[in-house]
Amino acid sequence: MTSPTGRGDLFSPACPTRLLLDRIGTKWTSMVVKLLAEAGDGEVRFAELQRRMPGVSQKMLSSTLRSLTNDGLVARRVEPTVPPKVHYRLTPLGQSLEVHLAGLRDWAETHMAEIDRARGYAGETT
């Protein structure tokens, strides 16, 4: 659905923008994109991503990577070895997303203490 401005209607459950934001707005997506961005033009293997993301299950990481690959944000390369070695890297589109996710992470880190106070978490650390 589109709004009068010709853009997606974010309030419509069928809005393509809303559906994309649902996919890229998860903590796992943000972590994967950050780790792949840190590799620059290099690749990162699945096992390394999982090792560097405490708490992520193999299933959740696989699902996140599949979604990012399907959206054209991540490129996947499989080495034909036994077992296969799977490598991931950001595409140029994924690199453009990292700029915005980094800004959001910076904002969160800058304002986390204020948010904690508003939630009544005074004295707790993040």
PDB file of N, CA, C and O in Angstrom, residues 43-49 65 75-79 81 83-88:
ATOM      1  N   GLU A  43      35.628 -11.859   4.154  1.00  0.00           N
ATOM      2  CA  GLU A  43      34.507 -12.754   4.451  1.00  0.00           C
ATOM      3  C   GLU A  43      34.641 -13.284   5.874  1.00  0.00           C
ATOM      4  O   GLU A  43      35.736 -13.322   6.429  1.00  0.00           O
ATOM      5  N   VAL A  44      33.504 -13.695   6.415  1.00  0.00           N
ATOM      6  CA  VAL A  44      33.469 -14.286   7.752  1.00  0.00           C
ATOM      7  C   VAL A  44      32.719 -15.603   7.651  1.00  0.00           C
ATOM      8  O   VAL A  44      31.649 -15.667   7.044  1.00  0.00           O
ATOM      9  N   ARG A  45      33.293 -16.632   8.253  1.00  0.00           N
ATOM     10  CA  ARG A  45      32.633 -17.937   8.222  1.00  0.00           C
ATOM     11  C   ARG A  45      31.498 -17.998   9.236  1.00  0.00           C
ATOM     12  O   ARG A  45      31.484 -17.289  10.239  1.00  0.00           O
ATOM     13  N   PHE A  46      30.560 -18.883   8.956  1.00  0.00           N
ATOM     14  CA  PHE A  46      29.387 -19.061   9.818  1.00  0.00           C
ATOM     15  C   PHE A  46      29.808 -19.313  11.265  1.00  0.00           C
ATOM     16  O   PHE A  46      29.298 -18.682  12.195  1.00  0.00           O
ATOM     17  N   ALA A  47      30.747 -20.229  11.456  1.00  0.00           N
ATOM     18  CA  ALA A  47      31.170 -20.596  12.818  1.00  0.00           C
ATOM     19  C   ALA A  47      31.759 -19.403  13.559  1.00  0.00           C
ATOM     20  O   ALA A  47      31.555 -19.254  14.774  1.00  0.00           O
ATOM     21  N   GLU A  48      32.475 -18.546  12.854  1.00  0.00           N
ATOM     22  CA  GLU A  48      33.053 -17.349  13.477  1.00  0.00           C
ATOM     23  C   GLU A  48      31.957 -16.370  13.879  1.00  0.00           C
ATOM     24  O   GLU A  48      31.998 -15.779  14.956  1.00  0.00           O
ATOM     25  N   LEU A  49      30.953 -16.196  13.018  1.00  0.00           N
ATOM     26  CA  LEU A  49      29.827 -15.341  13.378  1.00  0.00           C
ATOM     27  C   LEU A  49      29.144 -15.864  14.634  1.00  0.00           C
ATOM     28  O   LEU A  49      28.867 -15.108  15.566  1.00  0.00           O
ATOM     29  N   LEU A  65      20.853 -14.954   8.452  1.00  0.00           N
ATOM     30  CA  LEU A  65      21.730 -14.885   7.282  1.00  0.00           C
ATOM     31  C   LEU A  65      20.958 -15.161   5.990  1.00  0.00           C
ATOM     32  O   LEU A  65      21.180 -14.503   4.973  1.00  0.00           O
ATOM     33  N   ALA A  75      26.250 -11.486   0.855  1.00  0.00           N
ATOM     34  CA  ALA A  75      26.612 -12.483  -0.162  1.00  0.00           C
ATOM     35  C   ALA A  75      27.136 -13.719   0.551  1.00  0.00           C
ATOM     36  O   ALA A  75      27.838 -13.623   1.564  1.00  0.00           O
ATOM     37  N   ARG A  76      26.798 -14.874   0.016  1.00  0.00           N
ATOM     38  CA  ARG A  76      27.162 -16.170   0.611  1.00  0.00           C
ATOM     39  C   ARG A  76      28.008 -16.937  -0.395  1.00  0.00           C
ATOM     40  O   ARG A  76      27.688 -16.990  -1.575  1.00  0.00           O
ATOM     41  N   ARG A  77      29.104 -17.520   0.102  1.00  0.00           N
ATOM     42  CA  ARG A  77      29.972 -18.343  -0.743  1.00  0.00           C
ATOM     43  C   ARG A  77      30.224 -19.660  -0.028  1.00  0.00           C
ATOM     44  O   ARG A  77      30.564 -19.668   1.151  1.00  0.00           O
ATOM     45  N   VAL A  78      30.035 -20.761  -0.744  1.00  0.00           N
ATOM     46  CA  VAL A  78      30.224 -22.088  -0.167  1.00  0.00           C
ATOM     47  C   VAL A  78      31.452 -22.724  -0.798  1.00  0.00           C
ATOM     48  O   VAL A  78      31.553 -22.817  -2.024  1.00  0.00           O
ATOM     49  N   GLU A  79      32.384 -23.154   0.051  1.00  0.00           N
ATOM     50  CA  GLU A  79      33.538 -23.915  -0.423  1.00  0.00           C
ATOM     51  C   GLU A  79      33.119 -25.371  -0.524  1.00  0.00           C
ATOM     52  O   GLU A  79      32.592 -25.930   0.444  1.00  0.00           O
ATOM     53  N   THR A  81      33.923 -28.292   0.196  1.00  0.00           N
ATOM     54  CA  THR A  81      34.740 -29.192   1.007  1.00  0.00           C
ATOM     55  C   THR A  81      33.798 -30.070   1.810  1.00  0.00           C
ATOM     56  O   THR A  81      32.595 -29.862   1.825  1.00  0.00           O
ATOM     57  N   PRO A  83      33.254 -31.125   5.694  1.00  0.00           N
ATOM     58  CA  PRO A  83      31.960 -30.474   5.433  1.00  0.00           C
ATOM     59  C   PRO A  83      32.178 -29.151   4.694  1.00  0.00           C
ATOM     60  O   PRO A  83      33.278 -28.591   4.731  1.00  0.00           O
ATOM     61  N   PRO A  84      31.136 -28.636   4.048  1.00  0.00           N
ATOM     62  CA  PRO A  84      31.278 -27.374   3.317  1.00  0.00           C
ATOM     63  C   PRO A  84      31.621 -26.224   4.264  1.00  0.00           C
ATOM     64  O   PRO A  84      31.150 -26.184   5.402  1.00  0.00           O
ATOM     65  N   LYS A  85      32.443 -25.320   3.789  1.00  0.00           N
ATOM     66  CA  LYS A  85      32.753 -24.097   4.544  1.00  0.00           C
ATOM     67  C   LYS A  85      31.949 -22.973   3.906  1.00  0.00           C
ATOM     68  O   LYS A  85      32.019 -22.756   2.692  1.00  0.00           O
ATOM     69  N   VAL A  86      31.168 -22.279   4.724  1.00  0.00           N
ATOM     70  CA  VAL A  86      30.293 -21.226   4.218  1.00  0.00           C
ATOM     71  C   VAL A  86      30.821 -19.875   4.708  1.00  0.00           C
ATOM     72  O   VAL A  86      31.075 -19.691   5.898  1.00  0.00           O
ATOM     73  N   HIS A  87      30.990 -18.962   3.763  1.00  0.00           N
ATOM     74  CA  HIS A  87      31.537 -17.635   4.046  1.00  0.00           C
ATOM     75  C   HIS A  87      30.495 -16.579   3.698  1.00  0.00           C
ATOM     76  O   HIS A  87      29.739 -16.732   2.743  1.00  0.00           O
ATOM     77  N   TYR A  88      30.513 -15.472   4.464  1.00  0.00           N
ATOM     78  CA  TYR A  88      29.563 -14.382   4.242  1.00  0.00           C
ATOM     79  C   TYR A  88      30.314 -13.055   4.194  1.00  0.00           C
ATOM     80  O   TYR A  88      31.348 -12.884   4.845  1.00  0.00           O
TER      81      TYR A  88
END
